[in-house]
Structures are given as structure tokens and as C-alpha cells.
Amino acid sequence: MHFVLMGPVPEAIDELADLGHTLTVLSTERNRTALAGRRHRIAHSGVVPSYDRPELAWSVIAHLGLEQKIDGVIAAHEMAVVGAAMLNQLLGLPQRTDPRTAMAGRDKAIQKSLWHRHGVPTSRFATFTDVPADAAEARDLLADLPAPYVVKPPAEGGTTSVFACADADEVFALVDGNPDLRHAVVEERQPGREWHFDGAIVDGTIEHLMVSRYLAPLIETKNGATLRSVAYPVHAHPALYAESLAFSQAAVDALGGRWGVFHLEVFGEPGGFVAGELAWRPAGVLAPLSAQHTIGLNLWAAHARLMAGEPLTPREPDRGAVFGFVCLPVKPGATNGVTRADLEALPGVRHVKMKVDPGKVMGSMTASTISVGMALIEAPTIERCEQLIDDAVERTRLLHEQKSRVATVAT
């Protein structure tokens, strides 16, 4: 069969190519380098300015003469979820995710409305479709919503343009001064720890699930914390998994999910989970690798299989270890001197993905995944995994300082 992948995810390309499928891959300029070394595995490629403009993806498909030759469009990027669903519908192709379900996994207000309707605990919220006339109007619009607040776009990714606000006046000042938040969702901020549940849905039923916990809520990346997560082994935490599975199934059912992989973020503790956000795609960073070791499924490979109508083929998880992942910090504005070998030498590191090559200037942490590199950490226990993750963050900060001093002396 011939599938169009909206996004050049290497694991998805390899999985579908290994199964004998023909592939056309659409990329943006920003991530087209992910095709390096895999062009021999695909039949066609195309560049689009962004994944959330389905008419331009349709244009590439038409220009390649593929409208009558493809069997499905698969979203391999969060921004492509709605566009892929629309193209499958418009081209008369099988729909694993219809446009309304896709939208429920993108728009944070729509999904919270559905969760409220179906009794899934989640934050109360309000929406602005334009900037309030003044602070007084903002206070009126938020009168029934207790502060503090989290303000975010309806459908972005990661923590892009997500901010914490203490009161309605602060919300007004934020949205009035930020064009990306003129249309915004304002929700009550949830206290406590943040978790993520990552699972595979087969014909409406969650058949595989990984339960992980962020070591700090994602919004804390705005304050200099790095994204850090540790996964709980299934065999060692049966009660946690039973509750998390029931909660995830209710959240997925409320949004109409039938096929594919989902990423659900929740707050609180067992016995009192509160749904935060859900996306119809695998979790980012190195969560797919963490899942490969924890539940025997690479999340991107599983997503590609399910959206292509292929059965899942899980392998035995690594029962003797705990896995987590971490975004290692940057030193904003400095030239990076940290190498892959430096990160691979950190205690507990099993795998490294570089994000900033040596010699490149490091940017600011405007999104949760900004990092010099990402590392998969292996440890014998959850507590030790957390320690090694925190240690990797501190050692990377020290490496930046050491490399900066060496560079200064050399000049």
C-alpha cells in the first residue's frame, strides 16, 4: 500500500518500509533533515511550509500525481493531525481518525468541554477569541474561574506560548501584548505533580499503556527547569496501572479515539487524577524509546502500524530496569562546546540525541523541548533513575561552564 506521511519521523518510515509499504513523505524546511539516510526508503518527498495547512499538503499530493494512487495519509507530527484527517476524508480514503475526533485532540477547549460532558475530571476554563476590550472585561470573563491561571493557545505544541498568570489583570496584559494569544484558552492551574500516560488504541480499546511522571510540571520549564520523566515498570505497579488505564480509557472515549497512539498529560495523584491535555500522537523527546524498554513498544512504530492497518507486534519489556529521559540544559546565547561523547559519558545514559551541535549558538528555553541534547537514562529503581536524571542536568550545566572557560582562554 502507498501512504503519505505528514512528517519525516525515522521510526515511522523504517517501520512502514520494513512492512513493504510505499511511502511519500512531506516535510517542513525545519525538519526535512530527518530524511537524511532514508531517502532510499521512500518513493517521493515534498516540502510544505507547515503541517497545519492541509490545502498545501493536498497540492503536493496532486502535483506528484498521487491523488488516485495513495491508500492513506498519516499524521507524523502533532500539527498534521487535523490536516491528515481532512485529507483522508476529502480524498475518499479510509479514516482511522475523523476530522472531529482529530480536532478534539488538538483544541484544548474542545477536549475539556467533552471531558466535562462525560465526567472526566479536568480543569475549568474560559476562552478568548479576541482580546478583551480592557482589564475590566477580562475580569468579568474570568469571574467564575478561580486564579491562578494557565494561558495557552487552543492548539499549539509543547509549552509554546504557555504562561502562568496570577490574576485576570495579568491575563489581560499578557494577551493584549502577545499576538499568539489573541485567541486563547484560560484555565485554572492544577496543583501537584504532573504525569503522562502514553498508550496504543486498537479499535477503541487501549491495549498497551505506559505510565510516566514528569519530575517537574512542564510549565516549570519557563522558569529554567528541564523536561524530565521517569517511567513506572508495569509489573511492579499493578494498582497504579489499573487506575491509569481506566482513567485513560475514559478520556479517550470522551474524545472519540479509535485507533493510534495517544499522549495524555494528567495532574494529581492516584485516586485523584485530573486530565490536562491529550494529543493523538506519540509523546515527544525520547518517550518512544522509553516505552520500547518499558512496555515493549516503540510509540512511533506502533502509531505507524495502527494508522496503516497493521497489527502491533510488542516485544518483551526490560523487566530488570527503570527508564527515564531528560532534556539536558542549554546555556542561552553561548556557543555550544558539549559533544555527544560528553553526554554519553554521563552516568546511566543509554542513548543520546543531540539537539545543538558543537560550535552552534544555543537559544533560550522558549519551549519545553529546547535542549543541548536528549538522553535516555537507565537505572535499577525509580529513585535511582530520578537521581541520575537530576545528576545529568547538573553535570551538563557544569560542562557548559567548563567549555566556556576553555573557549575564553583559547581566544
Short mmCIF file of C-alpha atoms in Angstrom, two decimals:
data_model
loop_
_atom_site.label_atom_id
_atom_site.label_comp_id
_atom_site.label_asym_id
_atom_site.label_seq_id
_atom_site.Cartn_x
_atom_site.Cartn_y
_atom_site.Cartn_z
CA MET A 1 0.00 0.00 0.00
CA HIS A 2 1.05 3.62 -0.56
CA PHE A 3 0.91 6.03 2.39
CA VAL A 4 1.66 9.73 2.70
CA LEU A 5 3.48 10.56 5.94
CA MET A 6 3.00 14.16 7.06
CA GLY A 7 6.28 14.41 8.95
CA PRO A 8 9.64 12.66 8.44
CA VAL A 9 9.75 10.51 11.59
CA PRO A 10 12.55 7.96 11.13
CA GLU A 11 10.89 5.22 13.22
CA ALA A 12 7.65 5.52 11.24
CA ILE A 13 9.49 5.48 7.91
CA ASP A 14 11.52 2.41 8.85
CA GLU A 15 8.54 0.52 10.28
CA LEU A 16 6.31 1.03 7.22
CA ALA A 17 9.14 0.45 4.74
CA ASP A 18 10.11 -2.77 6.50
CA LEU A 19 6.49 -3.91 6.09
CA GLY A 20 6.79 -3.34 2.33
CA HIS A 21 4.67 -0.19 2.02
CA THR A 22 5.40 2.57 -0.48
CA LEU A 23 5.94 5.96 1.16
CA THR A 24 5.64 9.61 0.25
CA VAL A 25 6.97 11.89 2.98
CA LEU A 26 6.08 15.55 3.45
CA SER A 27 8.48 17.70 5.48
CA THR A 28 8.84 21.29 6.54
CA GLU A 29 12.11 23.09 5.92
CA ARG A 30 12.83 22.87 9.64
CA ASN A 31 12.74 19.07 9.88
CA ARG A 32 13.46 17.82 6.38
CA THR A 33 16.99 16.91 7.51
CA ALA A 34 15.38 13.97 9.33
CA LEU A 35 15.20 12.30 5.89
CA ALA A 36 18.99 12.09 5.74
CA GLY A 37 19.97 8.48 5.19
CA ARG A 38 16.39 7.38 4.46
CA ARG A 39 15.64 8.75 1.02
CA HIS A 40 16.26 5.31 -0.45
CA ARG A 41 13.34 4.06 1.66
CA ILE A 42 10.74 6.45 0.22
CA ALA A 43 9.21 6.84 -3.24
CA HIS A 44 8.51 10.59 -3.18
CA SER A 45 9.14 13.61 -0.98
CA GLY A 46 7.65 17.07 -0.77
CA VAL A 47 8.19 20.25 1.25
CA VAL A 48 5.34 22.16 2.89
CA PRO A 49 5.61 25.44 4.82
CA SER A 50 3.77 23.95 7.80
CA TYR A 51 1.76 20.85 8.67
CA ASP A 52 -1.39 22.69 9.66
CA ARG A 53 -2.28 23.84 6.13
CA PRO A 54 -3.87 20.77 4.53
CA GLU A 55 -4.50 22.54 1.23
CA LEU A 56 -0.75 22.82 0.67
CA ALA A 57 -0.20 19.15 1.51
CA TRP A 58 -3.03 18.37 -0.92
CA SER A 59 -1.22 20.49 -3.52
CA VAL A 60 1.97 18.43 -3.19
CA ILE A 61 0.00 15.19 -3.45
CA ALA A 62 -1.74 16.49 -6.59
CA HIS A 63 1.49 17.75 -8.18
CA LEU A 64 3.05 14.33 -7.65
CA GLY A 65 0.06 12.76 -9.39
CA LEU A 66 -0.83 10.66 -6.35
CA GLU A 67 -4.48 11.57 -5.64
CA GLN A 68 -5.73 8.30 -7.09
CA LYS A 69 -2.73 6.21 -6.06
CA ILE A 70 -2.44 6.56 -2.29
CA ASP A 71 -4.19 4.46 0.34
CA GLY A 72 -3.99 6.85 3.28
CA VAL A 73 -2.49 9.99 4.80
CA ILE A 74 -0.82 9.50 8.19
CA ALA A 75 -0.03 12.33 10.61
CA ALA A 76 3.55 12.01 11.83
CA HIS A 77 3.56 15.41 13.53
CA GLU A 78 1.15 16.92 16.05
CA MET A 79 0.35 19.87 13.76
CA ALA A 80 -0.67 17.45 10.98
CA VAL A 81 -3.34 15.52 12.90
CA VAL A 82 -6.35 17.54 11.73
CA GLY A 83 -4.97 18.08 8.23
CA ALA A 84 -4.36 14.36 7.69
CA ALA A 85 -7.90 13.54 8.83
CA MET A 86 -9.34 16.16 6.47
CA LEU A 87 -7.31 14.90 3.52
CA ASN A 88 -8.37 11.30 4.10
CA GLN A 89 -11.99 12.45 4.12
CA LEU A 90 -11.64 14.70 1.07
CA LEU A 91 -9.80 12.05 -0.96
CA GLY A 92 -12.27 9.31 0.00
CA LEU A 93 -9.66 7.28 1.86
CA PRO A 94 -10.20 5.10 4.97
CA GLN A 95 -10.39 7.20 8.14
CA ARG A 96 -8.72 5.93 11.28
CA THR A 97 -9.36 9.36 12.80
CA ASP A 98 -12.20 11.54 11.54
CA PRO A 99 -11.77 15.36 11.50
CA ARG A 100 -13.96 15.97 14.56
CA THR A 101 -12.05 13.44 16.64
CA ALA A 102 -8.79 14.89 15.35
CA MET A 103 -9.90 18.37 16.39
CA ALA A 104 -10.80 17.09 19.86
CA GLY A 105 -7.18 16.03 20.23
CA ARG A 106 -5.85 19.42 19.16
CA ASP A 107 -8.13 22.12 20.59
CA LYS A 108 -7.67 22.29 24.36
CA ALA A 109 -11.06 23.93 25.00
CA ILE A 110 -12.99 21.47 22.83
CA GLN A 111 -11.40 18.49 24.59
CA LYS A 112 -12.06 19.92 28.04
CA SER A 113 -15.69 20.55 27.08
CA LEU A 114 -16.02 16.90 26.06
CA TRP A 115 -14.34 15.71 29.25
CA HIS A 116 -16.67 17.81 31.38
CA ARG A 117 -19.65 16.42 29.46
CA HIS A 118 -18.52 12.81 30.01
CA GLY A 119 -17.50 13.17 33.65
CA VAL A 120 -13.73 13.06 33.19
CA PRO A 121 -12.11 15.31 35.83
CA THR A 122 -10.36 18.28 34.20
CA SER A 123 -9.69 21.98 34.74
CA ARG A 124 -12.41 24.57 34.39
CA PHE A 125 -11.63 27.06 31.65
CA ALA A 126 -12.68 30.10 29.62
CA THR A 127 -11.79 31.12 26.07
CA PHE A 128 -10.96 34.42 24.39
CA THR A 129 -11.50 34.52 20.64
CA ASP A 130 -10.21 38.09 20.64
CA VAL A 131 -8.51 40.37 23.14
CA PRO A 132 -10.91 41.73 25.80
CA ALA A 133 -11.58 45.45 25.45
CA ASP A 134 -9.85 46.15 28.75
CA ALA A 135 -8.81 44.60 32.06
CA ALA A 136 -12.32 45.07 33.46
CA GLU A 137 -13.81 42.94 30.67
CA ALA A 138 -11.15 40.28 31.29
CA ARG A 139 -12.09 40.23 34.97
CA ASP A 140 -15.76 39.78 34.01
CA LEU A 141 -14.96 36.93 31.60
CA LEU A 142 -12.92 35.14 34.27
CA ALA A 143 -15.19 35.95 37.22
CA ASP A 144 -16.27 32.31 37.69
CA LEU A 145 -12.78 30.87 37.19
CA PRO A 146 -10.52 30.75 40.28
CA ALA A 147 -6.96 32.06 39.97
CA PRO A 148 -4.11 31.35 39.40
CA TYR A 149 -4.39 30.66 35.69
CA VAL A 150 -2.58 28.98 32.83
CA VAL A 151 -2.98 30.75 29.49
CA LYS A 152 -2.25 28.94 26.22
CA PRO A 153 -3.17 28.88 22.52
CA PRO A 154 -6.03 26.50 21.68
CA ALA A 155 -3.85 24.23 19.55
CA GLU A 156 -0.08 24.59 19.82
CA GLY A 157 2.53 22.04 20.84
CA GLY A 158 4.70 21.56 23.92
CA THR A 159 4.77 24.65 26.10
CA THR A 160 4.91 27.09 23.19
CA SER A 161 3.23 30.36 24.23
CA VAL A 162 2.01 28.82 27.52
CA PHE A 163 2.18 31.14 30.53
CA ALA A 164 1.15 31.20 34.19
CA CYS A 165 -0.78 34.25 35.39
CA ALA A 166 -1.63 35.25 38.96
CA ASP A 167 -4.89 37.08 38.20
CA ALA A 168 -7.19 38.43 35.48
CA ASP A 169 -5.27 41.71 35.15
CA GLU A 170 -2.11 39.75 34.40
CA VAL A 171 -4.02 37.65 31.85
CA PHE A 172 -5.23 40.80 30.07
CA ALA A 173 -1.73 42.29 29.96
CA LEU A 174 -0.41 39.01 28.53
CA VAL A 175 -2.98 38.53 25.75
CA ASP A 176 -3.06 42.23 24.88
CA GLY A 177 0.70 42.20 24.32
CA ASN A 178 1.12 38.80 22.65
CA PRO A 179 -0.30 38.25 19.14
CA ASP A 180 -0.03 34.46 19.59
CA LEU A 181 -2.55 34.65 22.45
CA ARG A 182 -5.26 36.87 20.98
CA HIS A 183 -7.23 33.61 20.68
CA ALA A 184 -6.52 31.82 23.94
CA VAL A 185 -7.67 29.25 26.47
CA VAL A 186 -7.50 30.34 30.11
CA GLU A 187 -7.76 27.52 32.64
CA GLU A 188 -7.41 27.15 36.38
CA ARG A 189 -3.92 25.99 37.25
CA GLN A 190 -3.78 22.49 38.70
CA PRO A 191 -1.56 21.89 41.76
CA GLY A 192 0.54 18.83 42.41
CA ARG A 193 2.64 16.53 40.27
CA GLU A 194 2.24 16.03 36.52
CA TRP A 195 2.14 12.63 34.84
CA HIS A 196 1.87 11.37 31.27
CA PHE A 197 0.02 8.28 30.12
CA ASP A 198 1.06 7.01 26.67
CA GLY A 199 -0.93 4.27 25.05
CA ALA A 200 -1.98 2.45 21.90
CA ILE A 201 -5.67 2.25 20.96
CA VAL A 202 -6.89 -0.72 18.92
CA ASP A 203 -10.48 -0.41 17.68
CA GLY A 204 -11.43 1.83 20.61
CA THR A 205 -9.68 -0.15 23.35
CA ILE A 206 -6.37 0.80 24.96
CA GLU A 207 -4.30 -2.36 24.64
CA HIS A 208 -0.91 -1.02 25.75
CA LEU A 209 -0.10 1.74 28.25
CA MET A 210 2.99 3.31 29.81
CA VAL A 211 2.64 5.39 32.97
CA SER A 212 5.32 8.04 33.49
CA ARG A 213 5.78 11.03 35.77
CA TYR A 214 7.45 14.32 35.00
CA LEU A 215 9.95 15.28 37.67
CA ALA A 216 8.59 18.84 37.48
CA PRO A 217 5.40 20.14 35.81
CA LEU A 218 6.10 21.12 32.20
CA ILE A 219 5.22 24.76 32.80
CA GLU A 220 8.23 24.96 35.12
CA THR A 221 10.45 24.83 32.02
CA LYS A 222 9.53 28.51 31.73
CA ASN A 223 11.46 29.01 34.97
CA GLY A 224 14.61 27.17 33.92
CA ALA A 225 13.65 23.57 34.79
CA THR A 226 14.33 20.97 32.13
CA LEU A 227 11.86 18.38 30.86
CA ARG A 228 12.49 15.18 32.82
CA SER A 229 10.43 11.99 33.02
CA VAL A 230 10.64 8.55 34.59
CA ALA A 231 8.52 5.55 33.55
CA TYR A 232 6.99 3.11 36.04
CA PRO A 233 7.56 -0.60 35.29
CA VAL A 234 4.21 -2.32 34.66
CA HIS A 235 4.87 -5.48 36.68
CA ALA A 236 5.92 -3.54 39.80
CA HIS A 237 2.93 -1.16 39.94
CA PRO A 238 -0.27 -3.09 39.12
CA ALA A 239 -2.65 -0.83 41.08
CA LEU A 240 -1.24 2.34 39.51
CA TYR A 241 -1.58 0.83 36.05
CA ALA A 242 -5.14 -0.37 36.63
CA GLU A 243 -6.27 3.10 37.71
CA SER A 244 -4.31 4.86 34.97
CA LEU A 245 -5.75 2.56 32.30
CA ALA A 246 -9.33 3.19 33.44
CA PHE A 247 -8.74 6.95 33.54
CA SER A 248 -7.08 6.97 30.11
CA GLN A 249 -9.84 4.87 28.56
CA ALA A 250 -12.49 7.30 29.83
CA ALA A 251 -10.52 10.26 28.47
CA VAL A 252 -10.03 8.60 25.08
CA ASP A 253 -13.68 7.51 24.84
CA ALA A 254 -14.92 11.03 25.57
CA LEU A 255 -12.95 12.35 22.59
CA GLY A 256 -13.91 9.51 20.25
CA GLY A 257 -10.48 7.93 19.79
CA ARG A 258 -10.48 4.59 17.95
CA TRP A 259 -7.02 3.95 16.53
CA GLY A 260 -3.43 5.05 17.01
CA VAL A 261 -1.21 6.25 19.80
CA PHE A 262 -2.15 8.97 22.30
CA HIS A 263 -0.29 11.16 24.77
CA LEU A 264 -2.33 12.18 27.84
CA GLU A 265 -0.98 14.56 30.48
CA VAL A 266 -2.61 14.48 33.92
CA PHE A 267 -2.14 16.13 37.30
CA GLY A 268 -2.52 14.93 40.87
CA GLU A 269 -2.04 11.55 42.46
CA PRO A 270 -3.65 8.09 42.21
CA GLY A 271 -7.20 8.38 43.45
CA GLY A 272 -7.43 11.98 42.27
CA PHE A 273 -6.11 12.32 38.72
CA VAL A 274 -7.19 15.38 36.71
CA ALA A 275 -6.87 15.40 32.90
CA GLY A 276 -4.68 18.15 31.47
CA GLU A 277 -4.26 17.68 27.72
CA LEU A 278 -4.45 14.84 25.18
CA ALA A 279 -2.88 14.54 21.74
CA TRP A 280 -3.39 11.87 19.08
CA ARG A 281 0.32 11.24 18.58
CA PRO A 282 3.25 9.74 20.47
CA ALA A 283 4.87 11.71 23.26
CA GLY A 284 7.92 13.71 22.30
CA VAL A 285 11.58 13.72 23.32
CA LEU A 286 12.69 10.10 23.96
CA ALA A 287 9.38 8.75 25.28
CA PRO A 288 9.08 6.34 22.29
CA LEU A 289 12.39 4.76 23.33
CA SER A 290 11.40 4.74 27.00
CA ALA A 291 8.23 2.87 26.01
CA GLN A 292 10.21 0.43 23.89
CA HIS A 293 12.04 -0.69 27.02
CA THR A 294 9.15 -0.29 29.49
CA ILE A 295 6.20 -1.83 27.61
CA GLY A 296 7.88 -3.38 24.56
CA LEU A 297 6.53 -0.86 22.03
CA ASN A 298 8.27 1.99 20.27
CA LEU A 299 5.43 4.53 20.24
CA TRP A 300 6.16 5.93 16.76
CA ALA A 301 6.49 2.49 15.22
CA ALA A 302 3.23 1.45 16.92
CA HIS A 303 1.45 4.60 15.70
CA ALA A 304 2.58 4.00 12.12
CA ARG A 305 1.41 0.38 12.24
CA LEU A 306 -2.01 1.20 13.66
CA MET A 307 -2.71 4.03 11.23
CA ALA A 308 -1.67 1.78 8.33
CA GLY A 309 -3.99 -1.02 9.49
CA GLU A 310 -1.17 -3.30 10.61
CA PRO A 311 -1.21 -5.37 13.84
CA LEU A 312 1.04 -4.45 16.73
CA THR A 313 4.00 -6.71 17.50
CA PRO A 314 5.19 -5.90 21.03
CA ARG A 315 8.35 -7.46 22.40
CA GLU A 316 9.17 -8.34 25.98
CA PRO A 317 9.95 -5.24 28.07
CA ASP A 318 13.15 -4.89 30.06
CA ARG A 319 11.88 -6.02 33.47
CA GLY A 320 15.12 -5.55 35.34
CA ALA A 321 15.47 -1.79 34.91
CA VAL A 322 13.71 1.56 35.07
CA PHE A 323 13.96 4.03 32.20
CA GLY A 324 13.54 7.77 32.01
CA PHE A 325 14.53 10.60 29.71
CA VAL A 326 15.74 14.14 30.09
CA CYS A 327 16.25 17.30 28.05
CA LEU A 328 19.73 18.47 29.00
CA PRO A 329 20.03 22.21 29.56
CA VAL A 330 21.41 24.84 27.21
CA LYS A 331 23.39 27.92 28.13
CA PRO A 332 21.38 30.56 26.25
CA GLY A 333 23.43 32.76 23.94
CA ALA A 334 26.63 30.77 24.36
CA THR A 335 28.37 28.70 21.70
CA ASN A 336 27.96 25.02 22.48
CA GLY A 337 31.09 23.07 23.32
CA VAL A 338 29.37 19.96 24.68
CA THR A 339 29.76 16.90 22.46
CA ARG A 340 27.84 13.67 22.06
CA ALA A 341 30.73 11.87 23.75
CA ASP A 342 30.41 14.19 26.76
CA LEU A 343 26.73 13.30 27.16
CA GLU A 344 27.20 9.60 26.50
CA ALA A 345 29.75 9.53 29.34
CA LEU A 346 27.21 10.75 31.92
CA PRO A 347 26.24 8.05 34.46
CA GLY A 348 23.21 5.98 33.47
CA VAL A 349 22.97 7.28 29.90
CA ARG A 350 21.78 4.61 27.46
CA HIS A 351 21.09 6.76 24.36
CA VAL A 352 21.74 10.36 23.27
CA LYS A 353 20.10 12.55 20.65
CA MET A 354 21.98 15.80 20.03
CA LYS A 355 19.89 18.94 19.51
CA VAL A 356 22.65 21.57 19.27
CA ASP A 357 25.86 20.60 17.53
CA PRO A 358 29.20 21.83 18.91
CA GLY A 359 30.01 25.27 17.55
CA LYS A 360 26.36 26.35 17.28
CA VAL A 361 24.85 29.10 19.42
CA MET A 362 22.33 27.86 21.98
CA GLY A 363 18.91 29.52 22.15
CA SER A 364 16.63 30.32 25.06
CA MET A 365 14.22 27.82 26.62
CA THR A 366 11.07 29.14 24.97
CA ALA A 367 9.62 25.62 24.65
CA SER A 368 9.80 22.54 26.88
CA THR A 369 11.99 20.57 24.45
CA ILE A 370 14.73 23.19 23.98
CA SER A 371 17.95 21.39 24.98
CA VAL A 372 21.55 20.78 24.00
CA GLY A 373 20.68 17.10 23.79
CA MET A 374 18.25 14.46 25.00
CA ALA A 375 19.28 11.39 26.97
CA LEU A 376 17.64 8.08 27.82
CA ILE A 377 18.57 7.06 31.37
CA GLU A 378 18.61 3.50 32.76
CA ALA A 379 18.66 2.66 36.47
CA PRO A 380 17.70 -0.21 38.80
CA THR A 381 14.95 1.74 40.63
CA ILE A 382 12.69 4.76 40.14
CA GLU A 383 14.52 6.65 42.88
CA ARG A 384 17.91 5.99 41.34
CA CYS A 385 16.63 6.94 37.88
CA GLU A 386 15.44 10.28 39.25
CA GLN A 387 18.84 10.85 40.87
CA LEU A 388 20.72 10.06 37.67
CA ILE A 389 18.43 12.37 35.67
CA ASP A 390 18.98 15.27 38.07
CA ASP A 391 22.71 14.50 38.12
CA ALA A 392 22.85 14.57 34.30
CA VAL A 393 21.24 18.02 34.30
CA GLU A 394 23.73 19.43 36.81
CA ARG A 395 26.73 17.81 35.13
CA THR A 396 25.65 19.29 31.78
CA ARG A 397 25.43 22.75 33.32
CA LEU A 398 28.97 22.29 34.69
CA LEU A 399 30.15 21.12 31.27
CA HIS A 400 28.82 24.32 29.70
CA GLU A 401 30.75 26.40 32.22
CA GLN A 402 33.94 24.38 31.74
CA LYS A 403 33.72 24.54 27.94
CA SER A 404 33.04 28.29 28.09
CA ARG A 405 36.14 28.87 30.24
CA VAL A 406 38.30 26.81 27.90
CA ALA A 407 36.98 28.72 24.90
CA THR A 408 37.65 32.04 26.62
CA VAL A 409 41.24 31.07 27.46
CA ALA A 410 41.80 29.86 23.89
CA THR A 411 40.78 33.23 22.48
#
